[in-house]
Amino acid sequence: MATTFAPAIEAVPILSGGKWSELKSTCSSEIFNPSTGKVIARVPFATAEETGQVVDAAAAALPAWAETPVVERARLMFRFRALLEQHFEELAALVTREHGKTLAEARAEVNRGIEVVEYACGIPSLITGEVLPNIAADVDAEAVRHPVGVCVGITPYNFPFMVPLWMFPIALTCGNTFVLKPSEKVPLSAIRTAELLVEAGVPAGVFNVVHGDRECVDALLDHPKVAAVSFVGSTAIAKYIYERGTAAGKRVQSAGGAKNHLVVMPDADMDQTVKQLAASAYGCAGQRCMAGSVAVAVGKAGDPVVEGLVEYAGKFRVGPTDGNEEVDMGPVIRAEHRDKVASYLDVAKSDGANIALDGRRDFQSEGFLLGPCVVDRVTPSMRVWKEEIFGPVLSVVRVADLDEAIAVGDQCEYGNGAVIFTRSGYAARQFKRHFNAGMIGINVGVPAPMAWFPFTGWNRSFFGDLHIQGTESIQFYTRQKVTLTRWPKADDSHLDPVWRQSRS
Ligand code: NAD
């Protein structure tokens, strides 16, 4: 929520055209340390005019960067990667400080982000074109990839370091310039990342960072010099970004929210499965777009799943994460978010579900804490099943067989990911082929997006056609040019006869 200035608190700068500066805006937002509940910085919001100036800086840098040889663009990423490794622990600690996830989770996030930089280091091999000689008599055909222009990234709070890295390493190495608008809740990791990219030698204007809310985002979506927009966030905003961006003639890839189902077959290894269910549902305090949100227990799996989760997750050490590694689960991002997540327990109860594990406790802390929650006997008619909660609440739906589990998935409006735990290859194959989601895990609690593959969310988890990461991202950040060439034999009668003979 926007507030007026609190001048005593450090303001987060923007990076535009190679220069760091502080916005003069009267509108800003507070950044909290969710472990302590304390404000640690504030981020002023760019007006439409200020946002336009950042896009202009990116546009001015475009021609020279697009002409920079691709191997030099790759070398920028090699240098950047080395700096990220060098500052690994500092980056992980910063993620924990502004987001609240545990240090182990933050380290995993930094690793995943670095993997995208490693993928982008291979750009000379990834961006090569195609040639078909003699497509017609004496005519050769070639298709080559060109940058699209100024690209924009608008990112969510839940992966402050990794999600920006899903976008700009690939966009930049494809020859585009970039404007990042990180979440106003967690801009510090993005700023530190930008500092390291500058240290790695990114030319002025090639990479820029701006902050803001809807006014800034609308200015980016409408700006005539913006060619492509990558968005990650909630479904309502993802749809809005997609519709407004494409209406303005831009290519848009827009990843939204999720409600991921974890199907447990009765033949699964229950001890392992319960641990993986808990890791999937409560990792990062449930604030992952690939978090397990609904356990679908098939047949006699129901009781062991619920009893196992209550026993196992009930012992989780929940507490502040900043400077404290002795915790299994940290806070959620804001007090209001914690209260909203917790309110789903009351909604579920009044809808007829059973609260098997209630995470509301007095934690003796100002942090935004909520323990793991298990809601049993949920049905697809309940709000707790339909809506993305984005916190440590796992619903359990009990079904008779795999067909019914797949039918539950068919009713879900999201489709980011789904998982099955089983020892049966047949069940796994049926699930893989027929479950209504784009990322599938088989005995893997979180089918995490990996740099080398596209993150293939389906349904209202994604708007657009070319997904983020992998080869689809190369396609998204480039446009093709096809050239047909014919070179008629030259009339060389004017040439010196000796020279002419040497050519024949
Ligand atoms: P959000 O949609 O509230 O915000 C995302 C971005 O949009 C932020 O930069 C924010 O400033 C901007 N924004 C917010 N409201 C806006 C508006 N009215 N107009 C224009 N811009 C606006 O999401 P969040 O709460 O930061 O992140 C959590 C959400 O992100 C969850 O729904 C989660 O599932 C989703 N998510 C999805 C993926 C994925 O790959 N599918 C990955 C991570 C997170």
Coordinates of C-alpha atoms and ligand atoms in Angstrom, one line a residue:
M1 CA 0.0 0.0 0.0
A2 CA 1.3 3.5 -0.9
T3 CA 2.1 5.8 1.9
T4 CA 3.6 9.3 2.2
F5 CA 7.4 9.7 2.8
A6 CA 9.1 8.5 5.9
P7 CA 12.3 10.5 5.3
A8 CA 14.4 8.9 8.1
I9 CA 14.3 5.6 6.4
E10 CA 16.7 4.7 3.5
A11 CA 15.1 5.1 0.1
V12 CA 15.7 2.6 -2.7
P13 CA 17.1 4.1 -5.8
I14 CA 16.4 3.4 -9.5
L15 CA 18.9 2.6 -12.2
S16 CA 18.4 4.5 -15.5
G17 CA 20.8 5.0 -18.3
G18 CA 23.7 3.7 -16.1
K19 CA 23.0 6.3 -13.3
W20 CA 21.6 5.6 -9.9
S21 CA 19.1 8.2 -8.6
E22 CA 16.4 8.7 -6.0
L23 CA 12.9 9.4 -7.3
K24 CA 11.3 12.6 -6.2
S25 CA 7.9 11.0 -5.9
T26 CA 5.6 11.7 -3.0
C27 CA 4.3 8.2 -3.1
S28 CA 6.2 5.3 -1.6
S29 CA 5.9 2.0 0.1
E30 CA 7.5 0.5 3.2
I31 CA 9.8 -2.5 3.0
F32 CA 9.6 -4.8 6.1
N33 CA 11.8 -7.4 7.5
P34 CA 9.1 -10.1 8.0
S35 CA 11.1 -11.8 10.7
T36 CA 11.0 -8.7 13.0
G37 CA 8.0 -6.8 11.6
K38 CA 10.3 -3.7 11.4
V39 CA 10.5 -1.3 8.4
I40 CA 13.9 -1.6 6.9
A41 CA 13.6 0.8 3.9
R42 CA 11.2 2.6 1.7
V43 CA 10.7 2.5 -2.0
P44 CA 9.5 5.7 -3.8
F45 CA 7.2 5.0 -6.8
A46 CA 7.9 6.3 -10.3
T47 CA 5.3 8.5 -12.0
A48 CA 4.3 7.7 -15.6
E49 CA 6.7 10.5 -16.8
E50 CA 9.6 9.1 -14.8
T51 CA 8.9 5.6 -16.0
G52 CA 8.9 6.9 -19.6
Q53 CA 12.3 8.4 -19.1
V54 CA 13.7 5.0 -18.0
V55 CA 12.2 3.3 -21.1
D56 CA 13.8 6.1 -23.2
A57 CA 17.2 5.3 -21.6
A58 CA 16.8 1.6 -22.5
A59 CA 15.7 2.5 -26.0
A60 CA 18.8 4.8 -26.5
A61 CA 21.1 2.0 -25.5
L62 CA 19.5 -0.6 -27.8
P63 CA 21.2 0.0 -31.2
A64 CA 24.8 -0.4 -29.9
W65 CA 23.9 -3.4 -27.6
A66 CA 22.0 -5.2 -30.4
E67 CA 25.1 -4.8 -32.6
T68 CA 27.5 -6.1 -29.8
P69 CA 28.8 -9.5 -30.9
V70 CA 26.9 -12.3 -29.2
V71 CA 30.0 -13.8 -27.7
E72 CA 30.7 -10.5 -25.9
R73 CA 27.1 -10.4 -24.6
A74 CA 27.7 -14.0 -23.3
R75 CA 31.0 -12.9 -21.7
L76 CA 29.0 -10.2 -19.7
M77 CA 27.0 -13.1 -18.2
F78 CA 30.2 -15.1 -17.4
R79 CA 31.5 -12.1 -15.4
F80 CA 28.1 -11.6 -13.8
R81 CA 27.9 -15.2 -12.8
A82 CA 31.4 -15.1 -11.1
L83 CA 30.2 -12.0 -9.1
L84 CA 27.0 -13.8 -8.1
E85 CA 29.0 -16.7 -6.8
Q86 CA 31.4 -14.4 -5.0
H87 CA 28.4 -12.7 -3.3
F88 CA 26.4 -15.9 -2.8
E89 CA 26.0 -15.7 0.9
E90 CA 25.3 -12.0 1.0
L91 CA 22.6 -12.4 -1.6
A92 CA 20.9 -15.3 0.2
A93 CA 21.0 -13.3 3.5
L94 CA 19.4 -10.3 1.7
V95 CA 16.6 -12.5 0.3
T96 CA 16.0 -13.8 3.8
R97 CA 16.0 -10.3 5.3
E98 CA 13.4 -8.8 2.9
H99 CA 11.3 -11.9 2.2
G100 CA 11.5 -14.0 5.4
K101 CA 12.2 -17.4 3.9
T102 CA 14.8 -19.5 5.7
L103 CA 18.5 -19.1 4.8
A104 CA 18.5 -22.6 3.3
E105 CA 15.5 -21.7 1.1
A106 CA 17.2 -18.4 0.1
R107 CA 20.4 -20.3 -0.9
A108 CA 18.3 -22.6 -3.0
E109 CA 16.7 -19.6 -4.7
V110 CA 20.1 -17.9 -5.4
N111 CA 21.3 -21.2 -6.9
R112 CA 18.3 -21.5 -9.2
G113 CA 18.8 -17.9 -10.3
I114 CA 22.4 -18.5 -11.1
E115 CA 21.4 -21.5 -13.2
V116 CA 19.6 -19.1 -15.6
V117 CA 22.7 -17.0 -15.9
E118 CA 24.6 -20.2 -16.8
Y119 CA 22.0 -21.0 -19.4
A120 CA 22.3 -17.5 -20.9
C121 CA 26.1 -18.0 -21.0
G122 CA 25.4 -20.5 -23.8
I123 CA 23.6 -18.0 -26.0
P124 CA 26.0 -18.2 -29.0
S125 CA 24.9 -21.9 -29.3
L126 CA 21.2 -21.2 -28.4
I127 CA 20.6 -18.4 -30.8
T128 CA 22.0 -19.8 -34.1
G129 CA 19.8 -19.7 -37.1
E130 CA 18.8 -22.2 -39.8
V131 CA 19.9 -22.5 -43.3
L132 CA 18.4 -24.5 -46.2
P133 CA 20.7 -24.3 -49.3
N134 CA 19.1 -24.5 -52.7
I135 CA 15.5 -24.2 -51.5
A136 CA 14.8 -23.3 -55.1
A137 CA 17.1 -23.3 -58.1
D138 CA 20.2 -21.3 -57.1
V139 CA 18.3 -19.9 -54.1
D140 CA 19.4 -20.3 -50.4
A141 CA 17.2 -19.7 -47.5
E142 CA 18.2 -18.7 -44.0
A143 CA 16.4 -17.7 -40.8
V144 CA 18.2 -15.7 -38.2
R145 CA 17.1 -14.3 -34.8
H146 CA 17.1 -10.6 -34.1
P147 CA 16.4 -8.9 -30.7
V148 CA 12.9 -7.6 -30.3
G149 CA 13.8 -4.3 -28.6
V150 CA 13.2 -2.9 -25.2
C151 CA 11.9 -5.6 -22.9
V152 CA 10.2 -5.2 -19.5
G153 CA 10.1 -7.5 -16.5
I154 CA 7.5 -7.1 -13.7
T155 CA 8.1 -9.5 -10.9
P156 CA 6.4 -10.8 -7.7
Y157 CA 7.5 -10.7 -4.1
N158 CA 8.0 -14.4 -3.5
F159 CA 11.3 -14.9 -5.3
P160 CA 13.0 -11.5 -5.0
F161 CA 16.3 -12.7 -6.6
M162 CA 15.3 -15.6 -8.8
V163 CA 12.3 -14.4 -10.8
P164 CA 14.1 -11.3 -12.2
L165 CA 16.8 -13.7 -13.3
W166 CA 14.3 -15.8 -15.2
M167 CA 14.0 -12.9 -17.5
F168 CA 16.8 -10.4 -18.0
P169 CA 19.9 -12.7 -18.6
I170 CA 18.2 -14.2 -21.6
A171 CA 16.7 -11.0 -22.8
L172 CA 20.0 -9.2 -22.6
T173 CA 22.1 -11.9 -24.3
C174 CA 19.5 -12.1 -27.1
G175 CA 20.5 -8.4 -27.7
N176 CA 17.6 -6.6 -26.1
T177 CA 17.8 -3.9 -23.4
F178 CA 15.7 -4.3 -20.3
V179 CA 13.7 -2.4 -17.7
L180 CA 13.0 -4.4 -14.5
K181 CA 10.1 -3.4 -12.2
P182 CA 10.6 -5.6 -9.1
S183 CA 7.9 -6.1 -6.5
E184 CA 7.7 -3.0 -4.3
K185 CA 7.6 -5.4 -1.3
V186 CA 11.1 -6.8 -2.0
P187 CA 13.2 -4.4 -4.2
L188 CA 16.5 -4.8 -2.3
S189 CA 17.6 -8.0 -3.9
A190 CA 16.9 -6.6 -7.4
I191 CA 19.0 -3.5 -6.6
R192 CA 21.9 -5.6 -5.3
T193 CA 21.7 -7.8 -8.4
A194 CA 21.7 -4.7 -10.6
E195 CA 24.8 -3.4 -8.8
L196 CA 26.6 -6.6 -9.5
L197 CA 25.5 -6.5 -13.2
V198 CA 27.0 -3.0 -13.4
E199 CA 30.2 -4.2 -11.8
A200 CA 30.3 -7.0 -14.4
G201 CA 30.3 -4.3 -17.1
V202 CA 26.8 -4.0 -18.5
P203 CA 26.8 -0.8 -20.7
A204 CA 24.8 2.2 -19.5
G205 CA 21.1 1.9 -20.3
V206 CA 21.2 -1.8 -21.3
F207 CA 19.8 -2.8 -17.9
N208 CA 17.6 -0.5 -15.9
V209 CA 15.5 -0.8 -12.7
V210 CA 12.4 1.3 -11.9
H211 CA 9.9 1.0 -9.0
G212 CA 6.3 1.6 -8.7
D213 CA 2.7 0.5 -8.6
R214 CA 0.0 0.5 -11.2
E215 CA 0.8 4.0 -12.6
C216 CA 4.4 2.8 -13.3
V217 CA 3.2 -0.6 -14.7
D218 CA 0.6 1.1 -17.0
A219 CA 3.3 3.4 -18.3
L220 CA 5.5 0.5 -19.2
L221 CA 2.6 -1.4 -20.8
D222 CA 1.6 1.6 -22.9
H223 CA 5.0 2.9 -23.9
P224 CA 5.5 2.8 -27.6
K225 CA 9.2 1.9 -27.3
V226 CA 8.5 -1.2 -25.2
A227 CA 8.4 -4.3 -27.4
A228 CA 7.9 -7.2 -25.0
V229 CA 6.7 -7.7 -21.4
S230 CA 7.4 -10.6 -19.1
F231 CA 5.2 -10.8 -16.0
V232 CA 5.1 -13.1 -13.0
G233 CA 2.5 -12.6 -10.2
S234 CA -1.1 -13.3 -9.3
T235 CA -3.7 -14.4 -11.9
A236 CA -5.8 -11.2 -11.8
I237 CA -2.8 -9.0 -12.5
A238 CA -1.3 -11.5 -15.0
K239 CA -4.6 -11.3 -17.0
Y240 CA -4.6 -7.5 -16.8
I241 CA -1.0 -7.3 -17.9
Y242 CA -1.6 -9.7 -20.8
E243 CA -4.7 -7.9 -22.1
R244 CA -3.3 -4.3 -21.8
G245 CA 0.1 -5.2 -23.1
T246 CA -1.1 -7.1 -26.1
A247 CA -3.7 -4.4 -26.8
A248 CA -0.8 -2.0 -27.1
G249 CA 0.8 -4.3 -29.6
K250 CA 3.5 -5.9 -27.4
R251 CA 4.4 -9.6 -27.1
V252 CA 3.5 -10.6 -23.5
Q253 CA 4.3 -13.7 -21.4
S254 CA 2.3 -13.5 -18.2
A255 CA 2.6 -16.1 -15.5
G256 CA -0.1 -16.1 -12.8
G257 CA -1.2 -17.9 -9.6
A258 CA -1.6 -21.6 -8.8
K259 CA -3.4 -24.3 -6.9
N260 CA -1.2 -27.3 -7.2
H261 CA -2.5 -30.7 -6.5
L262 CA -0.5 -33.5 -5.0
V263 CA -2.1 -36.9 -5.6
V264 CA -1.1 -39.7 -3.1
M265 CA -1.8 -43.2 -4.2
P266 CA -2.4 -45.9 -1.5
D267 CA 0.8 -47.7 -2.7
A268 CA 3.1 -44.7 -2.1
D269 CA 5.9 -44.8 0.5
M270 CA 3.9 -43.0 3.1
D271 CA 6.9 -41.8 5.3
Q272 CA 8.7 -40.3 2.3
T273 CA 5.4 -38.9 0.9
V274 CA 4.4 -37.1 4.0
K275 CA 7.8 -35.4 4.2
Q276 CA 7.6 -34.4 0.6
L277 CA 4.0 -33.1 1.0
A278 CA 5.2 -31.0 4.0
A279 CA 8.2 -29.7 2.1
S280 CA 6.0 -28.8 -0.9
A281 CA 3.2 -27.2 1.1
Y282 CA 5.2 -25.4 3.8
G283 CA 8.5 -24.5 2.0
C284 CA 8.9 -20.7 1.9
A285 CA 5.9 -20.7 4.2
G286 CA 3.7 -21.8 1.3
Q287 CA 4.5 -18.7 -0.8
R288 CA 5.6 -20.5 -4.0
C289 CA 3.7 -20.7 -7.2
M290 CA 4.8 -24.4 -7.3
A291 CA 3.8 -25.1 -3.6
G292 CA 1.5 -28.0 -3.0
S293 CA -1.8 -26.6 -2.0
V294 CA -4.2 -29.6 -2.2
A295 CA -3.3 -33.2 -1.2
V296 CA -5.6 -35.6 -3.1
A297 CA -5.5 -38.8 -1.0
V298 CA -6.7 -41.8 -3.0
G299 CA -8.5 -44.6 -1.2
K300 CA -6.9 -45.7 2.0
A301 CA -4.1 -43.1 1.7
G302 CA -6.5 -40.6 3.4
D303 CA -5.9 -41.3 7.1
P304 CA -2.1 -41.9 6.9
V305 CA -1.6 -38.7 4.9
V306 CA -3.6 -36.6 7.4
E307 CA -2.2 -38.2 10.5
G308 CA 1.4 -38.2 9.1
L309 CA 1.2 -34.5 8.2
V310 CA -0.2 -33.5 11.6
E311 CA 2.5 -35.5 13.4
Y312 CA 5.4 -34.3 11.1
A313 CA 4.5 -30.7 10.3
G314 CA 3.2 -30.2 13.8
K315 CA 6.8 -30.4 15.0
F316 CA 8.1 -27.7 12.6
R317 CA 10.2 -25.0 14.3
V318 CA 8.5 -21.8 13.1
G319 CA 10.2 -18.6 13.8
P320 CA 12.2 -15.5 12.7
T321 CA 14.7 -16.5 10.0
D322 CA 16.9 -13.4 9.8
G323 CA 20.2 -14.4 11.4
N324 CA 18.7 -17.7 12.7
E325 CA 19.2 -21.0 10.9
E326 CA 17.5 -23.1 13.6
V327 CA 14.0 -22.9 12.0
D328 CA 12.1 -25.0 9.6
M329 CA 9.6 -22.4 8.5
G330 CA 9.8 -18.6 8.5
P331 CA 7.2 -15.8 8.4
V332 CA 4.9 -14.8 5.5
I333 CA 5.5 -11.5 3.8
R334 CA 3.2 -9.1 5.7
A335 CA 0.9 -9.1 8.8
E336 CA -2.2 -8.6 6.6
H337 CA -1.2 -11.5 4.4
R338 CA -0.8 -13.8 7.5
D339 CA -4.2 -12.7 8.7
K340 CA -5.8 -13.3 5.3
V341 CA -4.2 -16.8 5.1
A342 CA -5.3 -17.7 8.6
S343 CA -8.8 -16.5 7.9
Y344 CA -9.2 -19.4 5.4
L345 CA -9.2 -21.8 8.3
D346 CA -12.4 -20.2 9.6
V347 CA -13.9 -20.2 6.1
A348 CA -13.0 -23.8 5.6
K349 CA -14.5 -24.7 9.0
S350 CA -17.8 -23.0 8.2
D351 CA -17.9 -24.7 4.8
G352 CA -17.8 -28.1 6.6
A353 CA -14.1 -29.0 6.5
N354 CA -12.1 -30.3 9.5
I355 CA -9.1 -28.3 10.7
A356 CA -6.6 -31.1 11.5
L357 CA -3.7 -28.8 12.3
D358 CA -4.1 -25.1 13.2
G359 CA -1.0 -23.0 12.8
R360 CA -2.3 -20.0 14.8
R361 CA -0.2 -19.7 17.9
D362 CA 1.3 -17.0 20.1
F363 CA 4.9 -17.0 18.7
Q364 CA 6.2 -14.4 21.1
S365 CA 7.5 -12.5 18.1
E366 CA 6.7 -9.4 16.1
G367 CA 7.4 -11.4 12.9
F368 CA 4.5 -12.3 10.5
L369 CA 4.4 -15.9 11.7
L370 CA 1.9 -18.7 11.1
G371 CA 2.5 -22.4 11.6
P372 CA 1.7 -25.2 9.2
C373 CA -2.0 -25.9 8.8
V374 CA -3.8 -29.0 7.5
V375 CA -7.5 -28.8 6.5
D376 CA -9.1 -32.3 6.0
R377 CA -12.2 -33.4 4.2
V378 CA -12.1 -30.5 1.7
T379 CA -14.3 -30.7 -1.4
P380 CA -14.1 -28.9 -4.7
S381 CA -17.1 -26.8 -3.8
M382 CA -15.3 -25.1 -1.0
R383 CA -13.5 -21.7 -1.2
V384 CA -10.4 -23.2 0.4
W385 CA -10.1 -25.6 -2.6
K386 CA -11.0 -23.0 -5.2
E387 CA -8.9 -20.0 -4.2
E388 CA -5.1 -19.5 -4.2
I389 CA -4.2 -19.0 -0.5
F390 CA -0.4 -18.6 -0.9
G391 CA 0.5 -19.5 2.6
P392 CA 1.1 -22.6 4.8
V393 CA -2.3 -24.2 4.4
L394 CA -2.6 -27.7 2.9
S395 CA -6.1 -28.9 2.0
V396 CA -6.8 -32.6 1.9
V397 CA -9.4 -34.0 -0.6
R398 CA -10.3 -37.6 -0.2
V399 CA -11.2 -39.6 -3.4
A400 CA -11.9 -43.2 -4.3
D401 CA -9.5 -43.7 -7.2
L402 CA -7.1 -42.1 -9.7
D403 CA -9.8 -41.3 -12.2
E404 CA -11.6 -39.3 -9.5
A405 CA -8.3 -37.5 -8.6
I406 CA -7.8 -36.6 -12.2
A407 CA -11.5 -35.4 -12.4
V408 CA -10.8 -33.1 -9.3
G409 CA -7.9 -31.6 -11.3
D410 CA -10.1 -31.0 -14.3
Q411 CA -12.3 -28.6 -12.2
C412 CA -9.3 -26.5 -11.2
E413 CA -9.0 -23.1 -13.0
Y414 CA -5.3 -23.1 -12.5
G415 CA -2.7 -25.4 -14.0
N416 CA 0.8 -24.6 -12.9
G417 CA 1.8 -28.0 -11.6
A418 CA 0.7 -31.3 -10.2
V419 CA 2.4 -34.2 -8.5
I420 CA 1.7 -37.9 -8.0
F421 CA 3.3 -40.2 -5.3
T422 CA 3.1 -43.8 -6.3
R423 CA 5.0 -47.0 -6.9
S424 CA 2.9 -47.8 -10.0
G425 CA 4.3 -47.0 -13.4
Y426 CA 0.8 -47.3 -14.8
A427 CA -0.7 -44.8 -12.4
A428 CA 2.2 -42.4 -13.0
R429 CA 1.8 -42.7 -16.7
Q430 CA -2.0 -42.1 -16.6
F431 CA -1.4 -39.1 -14.3
K432 CA 1.3 -37.6 -16.5
R433 CA -0.8 -37.9 -19.6
H434 CA -4.1 -36.8 -18.2
F435 CA -3.7 -34.4 -15.3
N436 CA -4.8 -30.9 -16.0
A437 CA -1.5 -29.0 -15.4
G438 CA 1.7 -28.0 -17.3
M439 CA 4.5 -29.1 -14.9
I440 CA 4.3 -32.6 -13.6
G441 CA 6.1 -34.3 -10.7
I442 CA 6.3 -38.0 -10.2
N443 CA 7.5 -38.8 -6.7
V444 CA 9.0 -35.2 -6.7
G445 CA 7.1 -32.8 -4.4
V446 CA 7.9 -29.7 -6.4
P447 CA 8.4 -30.0 -10.1
A448 CA 10.5 -26.9 -10.1
P449 CA 11.0 -24.7 -13.1
M450 CA 14.5 -25.4 -14.4
A451 CA 16.5 -22.9 -16.5
W452 CA 16.9 -25.3 -19.4
F453 CA 13.2 -26.0 -19.9
P454 CA 10.2 -23.7 -20.3
F455 CA 8.0 -23.2 -17.2
T456 CA 4.9 -24.5 -18.8
G457 CA 2.0 -23.3 -16.7
W458 CA -1.5 -24.0 -18.1
N459 CA -5.0 -22.6 -17.9
R460 CA -5.2 -19.4 -15.7
S461 CA -1.7 -19.9 -14.5
F462 CA -0.4 -18.5 -17.7
F463 CA -1.4 -16.0 -20.4
G464 CA 0.5 -15.9 -23.6
D465 CA 2.0 -18.7 -25.7
L466 CA 5.8 -18.6 -25.3
H467 CA 6.7 -19.4 -21.7
I468 CA 9.5 -18.2 -19.4
Q469 CA 12.9 -20.0 -19.5
G470 CA 14.3 -22.6 -21.8
T471 CA 14.1 -22.5 -25.5
E472 CA 10.7 -20.7 -25.5
S473 CA 12.4 -17.8 -23.8
I474 CA 14.9 -17.5 -26.6
Q475 CA 11.9 -17.4 -29.0
F476 CA 10.1 -14.9 -26.9
Y477 CA 13.1 -12.5 -26.7
T478 CA 13.9 -12.7 -30.5
R479 CA 12.1 -12.2 -33.8
Q480 CA 13.1 -14.1 -36.9
K481 CA 14.2 -12.7 -40.2
V482 CA 14.1 -15.0 -43.2
T483 CA 16.3 -14.2 -46.2
L484 CA 16.2 -15.8 -49.6
T485 CA 19.4 -15.3 -51.6
R486 CA 20.3 -15.8 -55.2
W487 CA 23.7 -14.8 -56.6
P488 CA 23.6 -15.0 -60.4
K489 CA 26.8 -15.9 -62.1
A490 CA 28.6 -12.6 -62.7
D491 CA 29.5 -11.4 -66.2
D492 CA 33.3 -11.5 -65.8
S493 CA 34.3 -10.8 -69.4
H494 CA 35.8 -7.4 -68.3
L495 CA 38.3 -9.2 -65.9
D496 CA 41.9 -9.8 -66.7
P497 CA 42.0 -13.2 -68.6
V498 CA 44.6 -14.7 -66.1
W499 CA 42.5 -13.7 -63.1
R500 CA 39.3 -15.0 -64.9
Q501 CA 41.1 -18.3 -65.5
S502 CA 42.2 -18.6 -61.9
R503 CA 38.5 -18.3 -60.8
S504 CA 37.1 -20.9 -63.2
Ligands
NAD1 P1 1.1 -9.5 -7.5 O1 0.3 -9.9 -8.7 O2 0.4 -8.8 -6.4 O3 2.3 -8.5 -7.9 C1 3.2 -8.9 -9.0 C2 3.7 -7.6 -9.6 O4 2.6 -6.9 -10.2 C3 4.4 -6.7 -8.7 O5 5.5 -6.1 -9.3 C4 3.4 -5.6 -8.4 O6 3.9 -4.3 -8.1 C5 2.6 -5.5 -9.7 N1 1.2 -5.2 -9.4 C6 0.4 -5.4 -8.4 N2 -0.8 -4.9 -8.5 C7 -0.8 -4.3 -9.7 C8 -1.8 -3.6 -10.4 N3 -3.0 -3.4 -10.0 N4 -1.5 -3.1 -11.6 C9 -0.3 -3.3 -12.2 N5 0.7 -3.9 -11.5 C10 0.4 -4.5 -10.3 O7 1.8 -10.8 -7.0 P2 2.6 -11.0 -5.6 O8 1.6 -11.0 -4.5 O9 3.8 -10.1 -5.6 O10 3.2 -12.5 -5.8 C11 2.5 -13.6 -5.5 C12 1.7 -14.2 -6.7 O11 2.6 -14.5 -7.8 C13 1.0 -15.5 -6.4 O12 -0.3 -15.5 -7.0 C14 1.9 -16.5 -7.1 O13 1.2 -17.7 -7.4 C15 2.4 -15.8 -8.2 N6 3.6 -16.3 -8.8 C16 3.5 -17.0 -10.0 C17 4.6 -17.6 -10.5 C18 4.5 -18.3 -11.8 O14 5.6 -18.6 -12.4 N7 3.4 -18.7 -12.3 C19 5.8 -17.5 -9.9 C20 5.9 -16.8 -8.7 C21 4.8 -16.2 -8.2

